Amino acid sequence: MHHPYLPVLLIIVLGGLFAGVFLLASSLIGPKKGTKSKLSPYECGLKPVGNARERLDVKFSLVAMLFILFDIETVFLFPWAVLYRDFIKSGLGLFMAIEMGIFLFILAVGLVYVWRKKALDWR
């Protein structure tokens, strides 16, 4: 019996096999020893200045977390906007608009909180 997802499974298995074979071949055939210049961090063709493993300020991670938060907002908002016309046709338009309004209000309150705590201030 032919299952409809058998070709997809076959492609996934073959892709994994190809990746495994090429990784194994590169580790067996490739060079084993790196020179000092090959192991140093690349800085646009210039000699590296300072240590590459410096600590970052905590504010960078805070900005990254805020970016992820508002990126997730976009992930939720885009499909809702695409399907909103269908919600209106089915009679759920007002309910879905109120629901998304509550979601955006909660995110706006979070943004105001972050702003008042001066988390976005770099000084």
XYZ file of N, CA and C in Angstrom:
369
model
N 0.837 -1.174 0.000
C 0.000 0.000 0.000
C 0.888 1.246 0.000
N 0.547 2.215 -0.836
C 1.338 3.433 -0.990
C 0.770 4.526 -0.093
N 1.555 4.950 0.882
C 1.130 6.003 1.800
C 1.415 7.361 1.161
N 0.536 8.361 1.305
C 0.743 9.648 0.624
C 1.960 10.431 1.121
N 2.413 10.184 2.347
C 3.570 10.909 2.875
C 4.875 10.139 2.711
N 4.842 9.019 2.025
C 6.053 8.225 1.815
C 7.122 9.000 1.037
N 6.778 9.749 -0.024
C 7.825 10.525 -0.712
C 8.472 11.582 0.185
N 7.689 12.203 1.054
C 8.248 13.207 1.963
C 9.229 12.548 2.928
N 8.842 11.405 3.473
C 9.726 10.667 4.370
C 10.999 10.241 3.647
N 10.864 9.811 2.407
C 12.019 9.389 1.615
C 12.973 10.564 1.385
N 12.440 11.741 1.086
C 13.289 12.915 0.871
C 14.008 13.299 2.163
N 13.311 13.237 3.295
C 13.937 13.570 4.579
C 15.059 12.590 4.898
N 14.811 11.302 4.690
C 15.832 10.285 4.969
C 17.026 10.459 4.038
N 16.769 10.673 2.745
C 17.875 10.858 1.804
C 18.664 12.134 2.114
N 17.975 13.203 2.487
C 18.675 14.434 2.871
C 19.561 14.219 4.082
N 19.049 13.492 5.078
C 19.856 13.185 6.258
C 21.053 12.315 5.920
N 20.848 11.335 5.041
C 21.963 10.475 4.630
C 23.032 11.270 3.884
N 22.606 12.119 2.941
C 23.580 12.939 2.219
C 24.358 13.837 3.177
N 23.662 14.479 4.104
C 24.339 15.353 5.058
C 25.325 14.558 5.906
N 24.915 13.395 6.385
C 25.799 12.567 7.196
C 27.015 12.091 6.427
N 26.807 11.669 5.175
C 27.927 11.192 4.353
C 28.917 12.324 4.098
N 28.416 13.507 3.768
C 29.326 14.615 3.486
C 30.042 15.105 4.742
N 29.380 15.101 5.890
C 30.061 15.465 7.138
C 31.147 14.456 7.486
N 30.846 13.187 7.325
C 31.838 12.152 7.599
C 33.010 12.257 6.633
N 32.722 12.469 5.350
C 33.791 12.583 4.357
C 34.670 13.797 4.630
N 34.075 14.920 5.010
C 34.896 16.107 5.269
C 35.764 15.931 6.505
N 35.265 15.203 7.507
C 36.101 14.991 8.693
C 37.204 13.976 8.424
N 36.985 13.031 7.533
C 38.020 12.045 7.214
C 39.047 12.592 6.232
N 38.609 13.353 5.250
C 39.499 13.817 4.188
C 40.136 15.167 4.516
N 39.423 16.024 5.229
C 39.868 17.397 5.476
C 41.094 17.478 6.358
N 41.710 18.672 6.402
C 42.893 18.869 7.239
C 42.538 18.798 8.719
N 43.486 18.315 9.491
C 43.247 18.100 10.920
C 43.859 19.187 11.797
N 44.812 19.954 11.266
C 45.562 20.885 12.090
C 45.338 22.314 11.594
N 44.930 23.189 12.505
C 44.735 24.585 12.146
C 45.938 25.417 12.546
N 46.283 26.382 11.716
C 47.395 27.273 12.037
C 46.886 28.420 12.906
N 47.822 29.235 13.406
C 47.440 30.341 14.276
C 46.554 31.332 13.529
N 46.880 31.589 12.270
C 46.073 32.550 11.509
C 44.691 31.987 11.178
N 44.584 30.677 11.009
C 43.281 30.082 10.716
C 42.391 30.023 11.950
N 42.979 29.940 13.118
C 42.199 29.847 14.345
C 41.868 31.210 14.953
N 42.455 32.290 14.414
C 42.174 33.619 14.964
C 40.854 34.142 14.392
N 40.153 34.997 15.146
C 38.884 35.534 14.646
C 39.116 36.464 13.463
N 38.186 36.462 12.526
C 38.313 37.261 11.316
C 37.729 38.645 11.551
N 38.520 39.680 11.285
C 38.053 41.053 11.435
C 38.316 41.822 10.149
N 37.619 41.479 9.096
C 37.659 42.194 7.813
C 39.068 42.267 7.227
N 39.856 41.254 7.399
C 41.183 41.224 6.821
C 42.243 41.937 7.633
N 41.876 42.559 8.729
C 42.839 43.262 9.577
C 43.290 42.352 10.705
N 44.389 42.727 11.316
C 44.856 41.975 12.482
C 43.861 42.174 13.620
N 43.536 41.116 14.342
C 42.584 41.255 15.451
C 43.121 42.179 16.541
N 42.229 43.005 17.075
C 42.594 43.939 18.134
C 41.866 43.514 19.397
N 42.593 43.187 20.435
C 41.972 42.811 21.699
C 41.499 41.367 21.702
N 40.789 41.035 22.761
C 40.284 39.682 22.937
C 38.914 39.555 22.276
N 38.684 38.476 21.586
C 37.400 38.266 20.915
C 36.320 37.825 21.893
N 36.696 37.396 23.078
C 35.727 36.890 24.049
C 35.478 37.905 25.164
N 35.056 39.096 24.768
C 34.755 40.121 25.753
C 33.318 39.970 26.229
N 33.071 40.416 27.441
C 31.718 40.347 27.990
C 30.883 41.476 27.404
N 29.628 41.163 27.124
C 28.705 42.169 26.624
C 27.916 42.764 27.780
N 27.485 43.985 27.585
C 26.657 44.639 28.586
C 25.296 43.939 28.655
N 24.697 43.945 29.822
C 23.412 43.284 30.030
C 22.324 43.929 29.178
N 22.484 45.197 28.847
C 21.463 45.888 28.058
C 21.287 45.260 26.682
N 22.331 44.668 26.138
C 22.191 44.011 24.849
C 21.238 42.830 24.943
N 21.327 42.069 26.011
C 20.416 40.929 26.160
C 18.998 41.402 26.427
N 18.837 42.519 27.124
C 17.500 43.072 27.354
C 16.868 43.506 26.036
N 17.643 44.174 25.198
C 17.131 44.586 23.894
C 16.802 43.363 23.047
N 17.613 42.320 23.136
C 17.332 41.098 22.387
C 16.031 40.453 22.857
N 15.798 40.427 24.164
C 14.544 39.850 24.675
C 13.342 40.686 24.254
N 13.487 42.013 24.275
C 12.391 42.869 23.823
C 12.125 42.676 22.336
N 13.182 42.509 21.555
C 13.007 42.244 20.128
C 12.239 40.948 19.916
N 12.601 39.907 20.652
C 11.900 38.628 20.517
C 10.439 38.778 20.916
N 10.172 39.523 21.972
C 8.795 39.740 22.412
C 7.965 40.392 21.316
N 8.476 41.462 20.718
C 7.700 42.156 19.701
C 7.753 41.433 18.362
N 8.713 40.588 18.154
C 8.725 39.727 16.980
C 7.622 38.676 17.101
N 7.434 38.145 18.288
C 6.348 37.190 18.518
C 5.002 37.884 18.347
N 4.926 39.154 18.719
C 3.691 39.913 18.477
C 3.366 39.924 16.989
N 4.373 40.134 16.156
C 4.161 40.128 14.715
C 3.730 38.756 14.231
N 4.297 37.715 14.811
C 3.926 36.350 14.426
C 2.451 36.092 14.720
N 1.930 36.646 15.799
C 0.510 36.482 16.114
C -0.370 37.444 15.317
N 0.118 38.639 15.057
C -0.699 39.660 14.414
C -0.888 39.408 12.918
N 0.121 38.921 12.238
C 0.032 38.746 10.789
C -1.029 37.722 10.379
N -1.043 36.506 10.943
C -2.105 35.564 10.543
C -3.498 36.065 10.916
N -3.603 36.767 12.032
C -4.897 37.330 12.418
C -5.371 38.325 11.366
N -4.467 39.192 10.893
C -4.832 40.187 9.888
C -5.205 39.528 8.567
N -4.529 38.449 8.221
C -4.837 37.749 6.973
C -6.219 37.102 7.040
N -6.573 36.551 8.180
C -7.845 35.836 8.327
C -8.988 36.706 8.830
N -8.757 37.981 9.059
C -9.796 38.820 9.663
C -11.037 38.927 8.778
N -10.869 38.985 7.466
C -12.021 39.050 6.561
C -12.895 37.806 6.706
N -12.256 36.645 6.875
C -13.030 35.416 7.092
C -13.760 35.457 8.429
N -13.135 36.064 9.436
C -13.805 36.204 10.733
C -15.051 37.085 10.608
N -14.946 38.146 9.814
C -16.103 39.030 9.619
C -17.232 38.278 8.922
N -16.891 37.491 7.894
C -17.917 36.737 7.158
C -18.612 35.713 8.043
N -17.878 35.136 8.981
C -18.473 34.116 9.850
C -19.167 34.721 11.071
N -19.145 36.039 11.204
C -19.822 36.686 12.313
C -18.965 36.845 13.558
N -17.688 36.525 13.477
C -16.794 36.633 14.630
C -15.902 37.872 14.573
N -16.198 38.791 13.661
C -15.327 39.948 13.458
C -15.146 40.799 14.694
N -16.246 41.149 15.351
C -16.164 42.000 16.538
C -15.429 41.296 17.674
N -15.740 40.020 17.880
C -15.077 39.255 18.937
C -13.571 39.186 18.706
N -13.168 38.898 17.464
C -11.737 38.779 17.163
C -11.038 40.140 17.246
N -11.733 41.210 16.872
C -11.137 42.541 16.983
C -10.914 42.905 18.448
N -11.895 42.592 19.299
C -11.743 42.866 20.731
C -10.617 42.020 21.316
N -10.559 40.763 20.914
C -9.503 39.872 21.413
C -8.118 40.385 21.032
N -7.946 40.805 19.769
C -6.651 41.326 19.340
C -6.369 42.671 20.000
N -7.410 43.458 20.236
C -7.226 44.724 20.944
C -6.703 44.507 22.355
N -7.237 43.502 23.041
C -6.753 43.171 24.391
C -5.291 42.729 24.339
N -4.966 41.906 23.349
C -3.584 41.435 23.181
C -2.637 42.613 22.955
N -3.015 43.526 22.056
C -2.164 44.684 21.779
C -2.098 45.630 22.974
N -3.189 45.736 23.727
C -3.185 46.579 24.926
C -2.203 46.040 25.964
N -2.196 44.727 26.164
C -1.261 44.123 27.122
C 0.183 44.366 26.686
N 0.452 44.229 25.390
C 1.806 44.500 24.904
C 2.162 45.977 25.039
N 1.204 46.860 24.804
C 1.465 48.294 24.954
C 1.752 48.641 26.408
N 1.027 48.031 27.338
C 1.299 48.253 28.764
C 2.714 47.780 29.100
N 3.122 46.643 28.540
C 4.487 46.155 28.755
C 5.526 47.102 28.194
N 5.249 47.671 27.023
C 6.184 48.624 26.427
C 6.288 49.889 27.269
N 5.163 50.388 27.761
C 5.183 51.574 28.623
C 5.956 51.272 29.907
N 5.774 50.092 30.464
C 6.503 49.700 31.678
C 8.010 49.693 31.429
N 8.415 49.095 30.315
C 9.842 49.035 29.976
C 10.378 50.446 29.756
N 9.604 51.284 29.112
C 10.021 52.650 28.841
C 10.174 53.441 30.140
N 9.223 53.284 31.053
C 9.291 54.020 32.328
C 10.430 53.525 33.221
N 10.779 52.251 33.109
C 11.909 51.721 33.870
C 13.239 52.108 33.238
N 13.174 52.841 32.124
C 14.346 53.316 31.380
C 15.221 52.162 30.891
N 14.571 51.071 30.506
C 15.319 49.937 29.971
C 15.802 50.209 28.558
N 15.177 51.169 27.877
C 15.592 51.501 26.519
C 16.580 52.661 26.486
N 16.941 53.199 27.646
C 17.895 54.304 27.741
C 19.307 53.731 27.819
N 20.203 54.173 26.938
C 21.550 53.604 26.876
C 22.534 54.302 27.801
N 22.143 55.364 28.459
C 23.088 56.088 29.316
C 23.233 55.457 30.655
